[in-house]
Amino acid sequence: MANELKVPTMAELFAAGQKPEVLFWVGCAGSFDDRAKKITKAFVQLLNRAKVSFAVLGTEESCTGDPAKRSGNEFLFQMQAVTNIEVMNAYGINKIVTACPHCFNTIKNEYPGLGGHYEVVHHTQFLKTLFDDKRITLEGGQFKGKRITYHDPCYLGRANNVYEAPRDLIRKLDAELIEMKSCKEKGLCCGAGGAQMFKEPEKGDKDVNIERTEQAMETQPEIIAAGCPFCNTMMTDGVKNKEKEGAIAVMDIAELMASAGDL
Amino acid sequence: MEYLPNIIFLVVLIAGIGFFTKNVKRLSRNIKLGRDVDVSDNTSQRWKNMAKIALGQTKMVVRPIAGFLHIIVYVGFIIINIEVVEIILDGLLGTHRLFAPLGTVYDILIGSFEILAFLVIVAVTIFWVRRNIIRIKRFIKPEMTGWPKNDGNLILYIELVLMALFLTMNGADYQLQQMGAAHYTEAGMFPVSQFIAPLFDGMTMSSLITLERTTWWLHIIGILCFLNYLYYSKHLHILLAFPNTYYGKLAPKGQFKNLDAVTAEVKLMMDPSADPFAAPAEDEAAEPAKFGASDVMDLSWVQLLNSYTCTECGRCTDECPANQTGKKLSPRKIMMDTRDRLEEVGKNIDANKGQFVDDGKQLLDGYISREELWACTTCNACVQACPVSIDPLSIIMDMRQYLVMEESAAPTDLNNMMGNVENNGAPWPFNQMDRLNWAKEE
Ligand code: SF4
Ligand code: SF4
């Protein structure tokens, strides 16, 4: 099979006496959620194509503790964090890339206080450097002129001020990037953060993801791009709710880049 | 008798400032009821933030109309205070337009005060229309009834009256100067009040003097009343915006603080060599009475300062996704509730000789409901929107911590999620051993 993924684990590399350039932190959604797994694979295809030496923790990875922390369970969060930090420190990990803004934020900002010091980048930032350094190039213009709107994940945007890397990547597709009325600093949440993903929303007039999907639809997009597996799920549900799944695709930036590169 | 006005002035001034000082003391006592927190880091960045955000109003202009109008009122307020210095000195010394010898400089000063006063009247009128005629959405939320609503309008009336008094006073003065009244030497430039002066045509010199004196006195008494009104009003932000922006959060917005007390326990639990029966570690000082916050004393003093600084502008609530979709949560209400409860606790302490006596109430449930707390997506939109660096989210998080760690009162779904994280290392009930399956699936 041409597209077989090469996914080395830290344990394998360690046994072979090697150390990868970067650890790919897959995250719970990326590991278990059927939709998010596609994002994970797309990103690995790009890493393989760019010949990046990377590894995953595989079965040694555990939840970062983000949903626990944001629910208010500091104990559970720190237990998770300390366990993960022990594993990563044992492997001497320096650099981490992840496709999940929640993992990104937690490891980058909250792990240092517990003894975990790493350089952490979001996959859109990492992909941008791969393109900038010409380690990977785009062929084919299947997105040329397509209307794409980008939804800022709260934990990437406002929480960490990463607004441009994902937009730069979309521009590389020669697509038409259209901003929603709330974007960047004012971007509207998809409704999943703060552990909302795992519970029923409180009573209100409508769900947050519906409101956000309506904002996205105002731009009349062909594609809604996201950089977070949770946003992806929420927006996909919103588009389904509006019965527009035939007309509007919800895609992660990694998926856009992988299909533009005919991977 | 000759010195009577000077003496009355002194008494009024001392009373006004004395009462204000008393309230400032109460304010700082209340704020210090909060837990201590170390904010001594990064002083240069903090000064910069204060200069940019409070002095430079950079976050106000994110909304251009309100921002522009606010800057007029703000500049007007600061500049007109220079005029107040003259008024106070005149009042104490019995002089009139003490700074007049500055000549042209004085003319320009008075002229610009007048133009600003006029612009303030315009701005205040537009503000009033926005609140009461256009009824901008964020000013008519459920928390904006009663005092908060009246407070918002009252300040507009006060400013309008103060500016009108100032211009009338100048108008009468201008007339008197033209008439060559003794004591009223020609000084100043009156680009606005010269148009008011004709209204006084035909008045006798003595009634003009009465008018000028009355407006002069009302103006300064009005200013002293305004000063003392601050404590009871959201307009405390005029003063507190400065310290508040100085102490505002510097870490990335997504970084929530790690509880030290928990770290100590977790380290102990994870350390295989630790003796489970050993005496608790020495750094027991880090151990709080309880985890998280259920009342204002459990919050940090910065969070309490935040609550007094809140201008009730509602920018936070306007951007809040939960609020936008009709949920009960309003970050502005979180701040107002915190302040109201803190005031209640303060009054309790005053009534009980400096000791807080349990009143059977607390911030949680008494003011802020659990439904509000659980509706938050921690998206940080409120924090981003606040023009004075308030962090409503931090209070929501501290209260969630209390609910979960002290009361085990999370919604069932979240308890399930936490159980999964604990047992399977993922928020869903999947086996950790299956984590890499995606790599082999087609
Ligand atoms: S962090 Fe919470 S309170 Fe603040 S805007 Fe987002 S949902 Fe609303
Ligand atoms: S917290 Fe900030 S944004 Fe919200 S009402 Fe108060 S001052 Fe305005």
XYZ file of C-alpha atoms and ligand atoms in Angstrom:
721
model
C 0.000 0.000 0.000
C 1.438 3.285 -1.121
C 0.124 5.358 1.679
C 1.261 3.289 4.569
C 2.044 5.496 7.549
C 5.377 5.317 9.253
C 4.668 5.936 12.927
C 7.640 5.117 15.136
C 7.177 5.128 18.890
C 9.551 6.665 21.390
C 10.077 3.228 22.935
C 11.221 1.754 19.589
C 13.574 4.627 18.832
C 14.930 4.566 22.357
C 15.631 0.836 22.081
C 17.478 1.551 18.830
C 19.451 4.280 20.548
C 17.876 7.068 18.477
C 16.236 10.326 19.343
C 13.704 12.011 17.067
C 13.676 15.675 16.103
C 10.249 16.069 17.587
C 7.647 14.230 19.624
C 4.211 14.169 18.025
C 1.723 14.425 20.878
C -1.404 12.848 19.408
C -3.884 13.572 22.176
C -7.036 11.690 23.180
C -9.236 12.950 20.368
C -6.539 12.333 17.790
C -6.080 8.788 19.094
C -9.657 7.660 19.643
C -12.169 9.900 17.866
C -12.946 8.610 14.400
C -13.082 12.041 12.816
C -9.982 13.297 14.602
C -7.991 10.189 13.650
C -8.201 11.363 10.045
C -6.504 14.605 11.095
C -3.822 12.634 12.885
C -3.161 10.538 9.805
C -3.089 13.541 7.499
C -0.506 15.167 9.705
C 1.613 12.019 9.821
C 1.482 11.839 6.020
C 2.884 15.335 5.906
C 5.586 14.471 8.422
C 6.481 11.382 6.403
C 6.546 13.390 3.185
C 8.804 16.007 4.745
C 11.004 13.250 6.141
C 10.725 14.632 9.628
C 12.170 12.343 12.230
C 9.430 12.104 14.789
C 7.930 9.637 17.203
C 4.753 9.205 19.210
C 4.409 7.937 22.746
C 1.645 5.523 21.717
C 0.376 3.552 24.677
C 2.628 5.549 26.972
C 0.699 8.743 26.242
C -2.098 9.717 28.572
C -4.612 12.552 28.753
C -2.826 15.836 29.421
C -5.406 16.567 32.102
C -6.849 19.601 30.339
C -10.519 18.603 30.678
C -9.964 17.707 34.325
C -8.288 21.002 35.085
C -10.932 23.068 33.363
C -13.650 21.184 35.181
C -11.985 22.226 38.419
C -10.318 18.927 39.302
C -6.809 20.167 39.971
C -5.839 16.894 41.659
C -6.632 14.760 38.672
C -4.980 17.263 36.367
C -1.725 17.287 38.287
C -1.670 13.490 38.608
C -1.972 13.233 34.827
C 0.546 15.972 34.249
C 3.177 14.562 36.570
C 2.819 11.090 35.043
C 3.192 12.428 31.515
C 6.113 14.604 32.502
C 7.910 11.634 34.055
C 7.539 9.663 30.831
C 8.687 12.515 28.620
C 11.577 13.521 30.845
C 12.746 9.909 30.922
C 13.019 10.056 27.112
C 14.756 13.419 27.295
C 12.171 15.074 25.084
C 12.840 18.686 24.048
C 10.388 19.508 21.331
C 6.722 18.609 21.006
C 4.247 19.153 18.196
C 0.535 18.546 18.600
C -2.588 18.996 16.517
C -4.729 19.713 19.570
C -4.732 23.280 20.942
C -5.799 22.009 24.354
C -2.811 19.670 24.612
C -0.668 22.478 23.171
C -1.780 24.989 25.776
C -1.542 22.650 28.733
C 1.884 21.239 27.941
C 3.264 24.615 26.895
C 1.917 26.712 29.744
C 0.978 24.521 32.663
C 3.526 21.692 32.558
C 6.593 23.894 33.203
C 5.337 24.687 36.698
C 5.285 20.945 37.385
C 8.725 20.165 36.011
C 7.996 19.680 32.313
C 9.970 22.121 30.176
C 9.613 21.626 26.423
C 9.422 23.634 23.285
C 5.813 23.124 22.240
C 4.397 24.048 18.833
C 1.015 23.634 17.257
C 0.940 21.557 14.083
C 0.057 24.627 12.022
C 3.168 26.397 13.284
C 5.253 23.305 12.597
C 3.844 22.857 9.105
C 4.520 26.481 8.347
C 8.211 26.059 9.172
C 8.307 22.916 7.019
C 6.988 24.916 4.086
C 9.168 27.924 4.821
C 12.235 25.704 4.946
C 11.121 24.023 1.695
C 11.163 20.638 3.395
C 7.756 20.145 1.867
C 6.103 21.738 -1.162
C 2.616 21.863 -2.590
C 1.643 20.433 -5.935
C -1.661 20.775 -7.642
C -4.106 23.578 -7.045
C -7.259 21.764 -6.055
C -8.206 24.559 -3.623
C -7.459 27.388 -6.022
C -10.079 30.104 -5.650
C -12.125 28.063 -3.156
C -13.883 30.036 -0.438
C -12.395 28.979 2.869
C -13.205 30.497 6.225
C -11.053 29.804 9.255
C -12.403 29.259 12.744
C -9.945 30.325 15.465
C -9.753 27.764 18.275
C -9.843 29.665 21.591
C -6.911 27.762 23.035
C -4.740 28.510 20.040
C -5.874 32.075 19.361
C -6.816 34.108 22.391
C -5.156 31.738 24.831
C -1.783 31.760 23.059
C -1.928 34.436 20.368
C -1.430 32.076 17.431
C -3.497 33.640 14.680
C -1.255 33.825 11.654
C 0.331 30.394 11.120
C -2.951 28.695 10.140
C -3.929 31.631 7.946
C -0.548 31.620 6.215
C -1.021 27.957 5.369
C -4.481 28.564 3.920
C -3.066 31.359 1.769
C -0.518 28.900 0.364
C -3.432 26.968 -1.123
C -4.267 29.919 -3.396
C -7.681 29.772 -1.810
C -9.849 32.736 -0.973
C -9.635 33.224 2.786
C -12.767 34.929 4.073
C -12.974 36.073 7.674
C -16.074 35.597 9.762
C -17.558 38.576 11.542
C -15.978 37.399 14.803
C -12.433 36.345 14.142
C -8.961 36.392 15.696
C -9.108 38.070 19.131
C -12.878 38.218 18.867
C -13.327 34.685 17.573
C -16.388 32.945 18.912
C -15.851 29.711 20.824
C -17.091 26.490 19.197
C -18.682 25.575 22.498
C -16.486 22.589 23.392
C -13.815 24.182 25.586
C -13.638 24.104 29.358
C -14.744 20.443 29.283
C -18.088 21.424 27.720
C -17.339 18.737 25.110
C -18.129 16.123 27.717
C -21.405 17.428 29.092
C -24.793 18.703 28.003
C -24.833 22.473 27.541
C -26.736 24.618 30.021
C -30.173 25.823 29.037
C -30.221 28.681 26.541
C -31.634 29.823 23.234
C -29.310 27.717 21.150
C -26.055 25.828 21.304
C -22.806 27.703 20.838
C -21.724 25.592 17.859
C -24.927 26.478 16.019
C -24.294 30.185 16.538
C -20.719 29.755 15.319
C -21.801 27.701 12.313
C -24.266 30.439 11.385
C -21.449 32.965 11.517
C -19.356 30.712 9.316
C -22.201 30.241 6.860
C -22.604 33.990 6.491
C -19.294 33.938 4.620
C -20.756 31.397 2.169
C -17.781 29.116 2.424
C -17.083 25.925 0.569
C -14.814 24.855 3.388
C -14.681 25.684 7.062
C -11.095 25.207 8.201
C -10.226 24.488 11.809
C -7.095 23.747 13.752
C -8.556 21.753 16.612
C -10.202 18.323 16.714
C -12.897 19.575 19.108
C -13.732 22.604 16.992
C -13.852 20.243 14.035
C -16.460 18.044 15.698
C -18.529 21.007 16.849
C -18.518 22.679 13.456
C -19.245 19.400 11.678
C -22.260 18.914 13.936
C -23.331 22.489 13.279
C -23.132 22.042 9.515
C -25.117 18.786 9.782
C -27.694 20.568 11.906
C -28.095 23.093 9.096
C -28.271 20.229 6.584
C -25.391 21.656 4.638
C -22.988 18.742 4.856
C -23.268 18.266 1.096
C -22.167 21.834 0.362
C -19.755 22.738 3.139
C -16.803 20.634 4.240
C -15.207 21.024 7.667
C -11.486 20.287 7.437
C -8.428 20.588 9.600
C -5.532 22.606 8.204
C -3.437 19.425 8.150
C -6.061 17.726 6.003
C -6.134 20.674 3.620
C -2.369 20.594 3.229
C -2.266 16.821 2.835
C -4.913 16.759 0.124
C -3.394 19.759 -1.651
C -0.166 17.791 -1.774
C -2.012 14.760 -3.179
C -0.868 12.682 -0.267
C -16.529 88.297 58.745
C -14.316 89.023 55.849
C -12.753 85.600 56.055
C -16.021 83.707 56.439
C -16.131 82.361 52.842
C -12.540 81.133 53.136
C -13.341 79.357 56.394
C -16.523 77.801 55.036
C -14.564 76.676 52.011
C -11.922 75.067 54.190
C -14.548 73.235 56.237
C -16.316 71.960 53.121
C -13.020 70.850 51.626
C -11.908 69.027 54.751
C -15.286 67.319 55.130
C -15.275 66.240 51.497
C -11.754 64.892 51.543
C -12.165 63.391 55.015
C -15.199 61.380 54.029
C -13.441 60.219 50.893
C -10.414 59.082 52.893
C -12.648 57.074 55.175
C -14.141 55.261 52.210
C -10.740 54.607 50.696
C -9.686 52.967 53.956
C -12.776 50.781 53.917
C -12.072 49.910 50.305
C -8.537 48.814 50.985
C -9.577 46.862 54.106
C -12.144 44.962 52.022
C -9.699 44.208 49.239
C -7.201 42.871 51.758
C -9.750 40.304 52.899
C -8.612 38.353 49.839
C -5.883 35.741 49.880
C -2.378 36.940 49.315
C -0.875 36.488 45.878
C 2.578 37.324 44.644
C 2.435 39.978 41.955
C 5.894 41.412 42.486
C 7.287 39.965 39.249
C 7.974 41.756 35.996
C 7.537 45.281 37.244
C 8.603 46.872 33.977
C 6.007 44.957 31.977
C 3.394 45.907 34.573
C 4.189 49.608 34.334
C 4.022 49.329 30.574
C 0.601 47.692 30.734
C -0.673 50.389 33.036
C 0.627 53.135 30.782
C -0.835 51.504 27.698
C -4.165 50.258 28.952
C -5.188 52.683 31.707
C -3.407 55.862 30.669
C -3.354 55.229 26.924
C -6.843 53.683 26.773
C -5.686 51.227 24.117
C -8.410 48.712 24.846
C -11.163 51.301 24.850
C -10.746 52.031 21.166
C -11.383 48.431 20.175
C -14.932 49.724 20.001
C -14.342 52.978 18.153
C -17.473 54.997 18.996
C -17.578 54.269 22.703
C -13.793 54.496 22.781
C -13.618 57.915 21.160
C -16.363 59.379 23.327
C -14.769 57.893 26.426
C -11.447 59.471 25.583
C -13.119 62.904 25.387
C -14.690 62.469 28.802
C -11.448 61.056 30.176
C -9.254 63.855 28.857
C -11.863 66.384 29.921
C -11.832 64.942 33.396
C -8.049 65.091 33.731
C -7.593 68.544 32.220
C -10.420 70.127 34.116
C -8.724 68.962 37.299
C -6.069 71.602 36.623
C -8.889 74.120 36.813
C -9.905 72.578 40.128
C -6.468 73.379 41.546
C -7.091 77.033 40.803
C -10.582 76.871 42.254
C -9.305 75.342 45.493
C -6.522 77.909 45.853
C -8.921 80.755 45.067
C -11.310 79.388 47.659
C -8.689 79.124 50.351
C -6.944 82.412 49.630
C -9.987 84.468 48.709
C -8.410 85.348 45.372
C -10.032 85.282 41.960
C -8.401 83.595 38.979
C -5.136 83.249 40.785
C -3.320 81.955 37.723
C -4.382 84.888 35.544
C -0.866 86.417 35.539
C 0.165 83.531 33.287
C -1.266 85.695 30.527
C -1.558 84.036 27.143
C -0.909 80.614 28.633
C -3.842 81.189 30.952
C -6.038 82.283 28.090
C -5.221 79.145 26.185
C -5.793 76.967 29.256
C -9.210 78.415 29.996
C -10.101 78.332 26.315
C -9.243 74.658 26.015
C -11.090 73.805 29.231
C -14.166 75.384 27.737
C -13.900 73.474 24.489
C -13.369 70.239 26.400
C -16.307 71.009 28.665
C -18.437 71.464 25.581
C -17.176 68.226 24.019
C -17.864 66.414 27.281
C -21.457 67.661 27.173
C -21.774 66.319 23.644
C -20.195 62.970 24.555
C -22.283 62.572 27.667
C -25.433 63.266 25.686
C -24.563 60.622 23.128
C -23.778 58.185 25.939
C -27.186 58.902 27.429
C -28.923 58.323 24.113
C -27.076 55.025 23.650
C -28.198 53.853 27.064
C -31.758 55.101 27.097
C -33.006 55.615 23.558
C -31.042 53.226 21.358
C -30.873 50.838 24.332
C -27.695 49.076 23.269
C -28.054 45.398 24.083
C -25.342 45.149 26.677
C -26.875 47.873 28.833
C -30.216 46.155 29.254
C -29.152 42.718 30.500
C -30.845 41.326 33.626
C -27.996 42.427 35.923
C -28.397 46.015 34.699
C -31.522 46.961 36.589
C -31.927 48.975 39.778
C -28.803 50.707 41.058
C -26.449 49.630 38.260
C -28.824 51.170 35.719
C -29.419 54.359 37.716
C -25.739 54.650 38.515
C -24.935 54.621 34.817
C -27.332 57.488 34.132
C -26.657 59.431 37.308
C -23.014 59.918 36.436
C -24.012 61.306 33.060
C -26.308 63.829 34.730
C -23.625 64.793 37.260
C -21.111 65.400 34.515
C -23.615 67.364 32.509
C -24.467 69.558 35.490
C -20.818 70.083 36.424
C -19.932 71.149 32.910
C -22.993 73.409 32.666
C -22.084 75.050 35.971
C -18.532 75.569 34.790
C -19.634 77.217 31.559
C -22.292 79.358 33.262
C -19.733 80.481 35.802
C -17.366 81.490 33.018
C -20.170 83.209 31.125
C -21.089 85.350 34.112
C -17.422 86.047 34.770
C -16.955 87.109 31.165
C -19.862 89.580 31.467
C -18.451 90.968 34.697
C -15.053 91.378 33.069
C -16.644 93.331 30.229
C -18.403 95.541 32.741
C -15.118 96.165 34.523
C -16.376 94.880 37.882
C -13.872 95.171 40.700
C -12.100 91.874 41.489
C -13.039 90.524 38.019
C -9.893 91.404 36.108
C -9.887 90.589 32.435
C -8.380 87.160 32.061
C -9.058 84.007 30.145
C -10.529 83.219 26.793
C -14.129 82.085 26.526
C -14.756 80.405 23.178
C -17.853 78.609 24.439
C -19.269 80.616 27.312
C -19.123 83.858 25.331
C -22.209 82.476 23.648
C -23.859 81.942 27.026
C -22.984 85.448 28.243
C -25.586 87.260 26.105
C -28.258 85.369 28.067
C -27.267 87.526 31.011
C -27.631 90.827 29.165
C -29.482 93.332 31.261
C -28.638 91.718 34.582
C -27.270 94.035 37.244
C -23.708 93.725 38.303
C -24.680 92.460 41.738
C -26.969 89.719 40.429
C -24.238 88.703 38.004
C -21.832 88.445 40.890
C -24.363 86.339 42.781
C -24.730 84.099 39.750
C -20.990 83.773 39.324
C -20.435 83.034 43.022
C -23.310 80.540 43.181
C -22.126 78.566 40.178
C -18.576 78.718 41.498
C -19.635 77.252 44.824
C -21.951 74.663 43.285
C -19.198 73.636 40.908
C -16.660 72.936 43.629
C -19.215 71.353 45.974
C -20.376 69.252 43.041
C -16.836 68.066 42.479
C -16.475 67.086 46.119
C -19.794 65.255 46.008
C -18.627 63.467 42.878
C -15.453 62.413 44.646
C -17.490 60.867 47.420
C -19.980 59.315 45.072
C -17.166 57.254 43.535
C -17.067 54.659 46.276
C -20.708 53.749 45.738
C -20.412 53.601 41.994
C -18.838 51.757 39.120
C -17.029 55.028 38.597
C -14.469 53.863 41.068
C -12.728 52.672 37.903
C -11.500 56.241 37.419
C -9.035 55.514 40.219
C -8.762 51.731 40.281
C -8.167 51.194 36.574
C -4.557 52.153 37.238
C -3.617 49.623 39.930
C -5.879 47.074 38.264
C -4.090 47.191 34.931
C -0.786 47.098 36.795
C -1.729 43.870 38.574
C -3.462 42.325 35.542
C -2.520 38.829 34.376
C 0.782 38.629 32.486
C 0.863 34.905 31.670
C -0.713 33.687 28.408
C -4.483 33.731 28.800
C -4.708 29.974 28.481
C -2.356 29.392 31.393
C -4.369 28.663 34.525
C -2.355 28.646 37.715
C -1.356 25.322 39.248
C -2.446 25.039 42.873
C 0.707 24.680 44.974
C -1.055 22.846 47.771
C -2.164 20.202 45.295
C 1.331 19.948 43.825
C 2.724 19.153 47.253
C 0.209 16.356 47.795
C 0.533 14.950 44.307
C 4.334 14.801 44.639
C 3.896 12.910 47.862
C 1.434 10.472 46.336
C 3.594 9.851 43.279
C 6.826 9.404 45.168
C 7.258 5.679 45.849
C 9.877 6.351 48.514
C 7.648 8.717 50.487
C 6.530 7.436 53.854
C 2.730 7.650 53.819
C 2.698 7.914 57.603
C 5.273 10.637 57.822
C 4.284 13.971 59.287
C 2.988 16.410 56.669
C 5.674 18.335 54.864
C 6.943 21.555 56.421
C 5.610 23.722 53.651
C 2.212 23.296 55.173
C 1.845 27.037 54.932
C 0.953 26.491 51.296
C -2.071 24.466 52.351
C -5.192 26.580 52.034
C -8.129 26.176 54.378
C -10.021 24.831 51.411
C -9.544 24.234 47.719
C -11.081 26.740 45.382
C -13.466 29.484 46.345
C -16.998 29.555 47.687
C -16.886 33.041 49.150
C -15.004 36.270 48.594
C -12.381 35.588 51.279
C -11.243 32.556 49.256
C -10.452 34.736 46.265
C -7.178 36.616 45.889
C -7.012 40.314 46.624
C -6.350 40.954 42.935
C -9.668 39.313 42.081
C -11.353 41.488 44.709
C -9.648 44.579 43.313
C -10.987 43.462 39.920
C -14.518 43.459 41.276
C -14.269 47.042 42.523
C -12.695 48.129 39.245
C -15.405 46.695 37.003
C -17.048 49.496 35.031
C -20.094 47.362 34.227
C -19.521 48.177 30.581
C -20.595 44.686 29.585
C -18.016 44.232 26.873
C -17.159 40.880 28.446
C -20.755 39.722 28.472
C -21.239 40.927 24.927
C -18.433 38.650 23.719
C -19.304 35.693 25.953
C -20.458 32.726 23.829
C -22.565 31.358 26.663
C -24.327 34.677 27.105
C -24.740 35.166 23.369
C -26.620 31.893 23.153
C -28.992 32.745 25.966
C -27.360 30.955 28.893
C -27.512 32.455 32.375
C -23.775 33.134 32.562
C -22.681 36.757 32.300
C -19.070 37.494 33.219
C -20.053 41.050 34.130
C -22.546 39.641 36.625
C -19.779 37.470 38.104
C -17.795 40.640 38.813
C -20.794 42.571 40.135
C -21.821 39.692 42.392
C -18.309 39.442 43.773
C -18.276 43.151 44.581
C -21.776 43.099 46.090
C -20.926 40.165 48.316
C -17.652 41.806 49.330
C -19.531 44.972 50.284
C -21.930 42.861 52.312
C -19.036 41.183 54.118
C -17.457 44.598 54.729
C -20.651 45.955 56.275
C -20.898 42.839 58.421
C -17.366 43.489 59.698
C -18.161 47.150 60.392
C -21.282 46.180 62.304
C -19.457 43.586 64.388
C -16.494 45.545 65.709
C -14.051 44.443 63.061
C -14.912 40.745 63.116
C -16.774 38.897 60.404
C -19.730 37.069 61.894
C -21.093 34.201 59.842
C -24.231 35.379 58.110
C -25.174 32.038 56.635
C -24.536 33.372 53.146
C -21.772 33.065 50.621
C -20.871 34.054 47.082
C -21.686 30.576 45.772
C -25.441 29.989 45.507
C -26.171 33.229 47.377
C -25.048 35.299 44.415
C -23.573 33.093 41.713
C -25.449 29.946 40.756
C -23.885 26.657 39.743
C -25.695 26.849 36.434
C -23.750 30.000 35.606
C -20.441 28.425 36.593
C -20.915 25.295 34.513
C -21.932 27.220 31.404
C -18.449 28.699 30.923
C -16.358 27.355 28.031
C -13.181 28.989 29.431
C -12.812 30.664 26.058
C -11.203 33.837 27.481
C -13.356 36.138 25.359
C -14.344 38.053 28.485
C -10.730 38.498 29.546
C -9.756 39.674 26.081
C -12.659 42.128 25.917
C -12.211 43.826 29.264
C -10.825 47.340 28.807
C -9.374 47.387 32.332
C -7.674 43.950 32.523
C -10.249 42.157 34.638
C -10.215 38.350 34.659
C -13.750 37.062 35.336
C -12.712 33.602 34.194
C -10.316 33.183 37.121
C -13.207 33.554 39.578
C -15.323 31.074 37.644
C -12.448 28.576 37.716
C -11.780 29.002 41.433
C -15.435 28.373 42.140
C -15.474 25.285 39.933
C -12.501 24.002 41.889
C -14.472 24.426 45.071
C -17.446 22.600 43.601
C -15.343 19.675 42.420
C -12.677 19.325 45.084
C -14.648 20.295 48.177
C -18.179 19.310 47.304
C -17.708 16.671 44.577
C -20.573 18.446 42.900
C -19.672 18.310 39.217
C -22.385 17.476 36.690
C -22.681 13.692 36.230
C -21.309 13.785 32.700
C -18.175 15.486 33.940
C -17.790 12.970 36.738
C -17.890 10.230 34.134
C -15.308 12.051 32.077
C -13.043 12.447 35.107
C -13.464 8.788 35.976
C -12.353 7.892 32.454
C -9.313 10.153 32.643
C -8.342 8.587 35.922
C -8.824 4.992 34.836
C -8.150 5.014 31.097
C -5.997 8.083 30.579
C -8.586 9.564 28.226
C -11.874 11.372 28.710
C -13.664 8.542 26.895
C -13.941 4.954 28.044
C -11.275 3.558 25.727
C -8.427 1.323 26.689
C -5.080 3.058 26.947
C -3.546 0.054 25.187
C -5.544 0.965 22.066
C -4.028 4.408 21.766
C -1.933 3.600 18.746
C -4.579 1.648 16.845
C -5.167 4.536 14.457
C -1.711 3.992 12.973
C -2.699 0.543 11.749
C -6.297 1.193 10.737
C -7.137 1.932 7.156
S -14.423 32.463 29.478
Fe -16.455 31.836 30.199
S -17.374 33.695 31.006
Fe -15.625 34.334 29.785
S -16.482 34.730 27.782
Fe -15.808 32.617 27.732
S -17.613 31.411 28.323
Fe -18.033 33.556 28.892
S -15.336 42.894 33.656
Fe -14.408 44.393 32.288
S -15.497 44.106 30.349
Fe -16.738 43.150 31.928
S -18.178 44.719 32.551
Fe -16.443 44.816 33.966
S -15.092 46.356 33.052
Fe -16.534 45.757 31.441
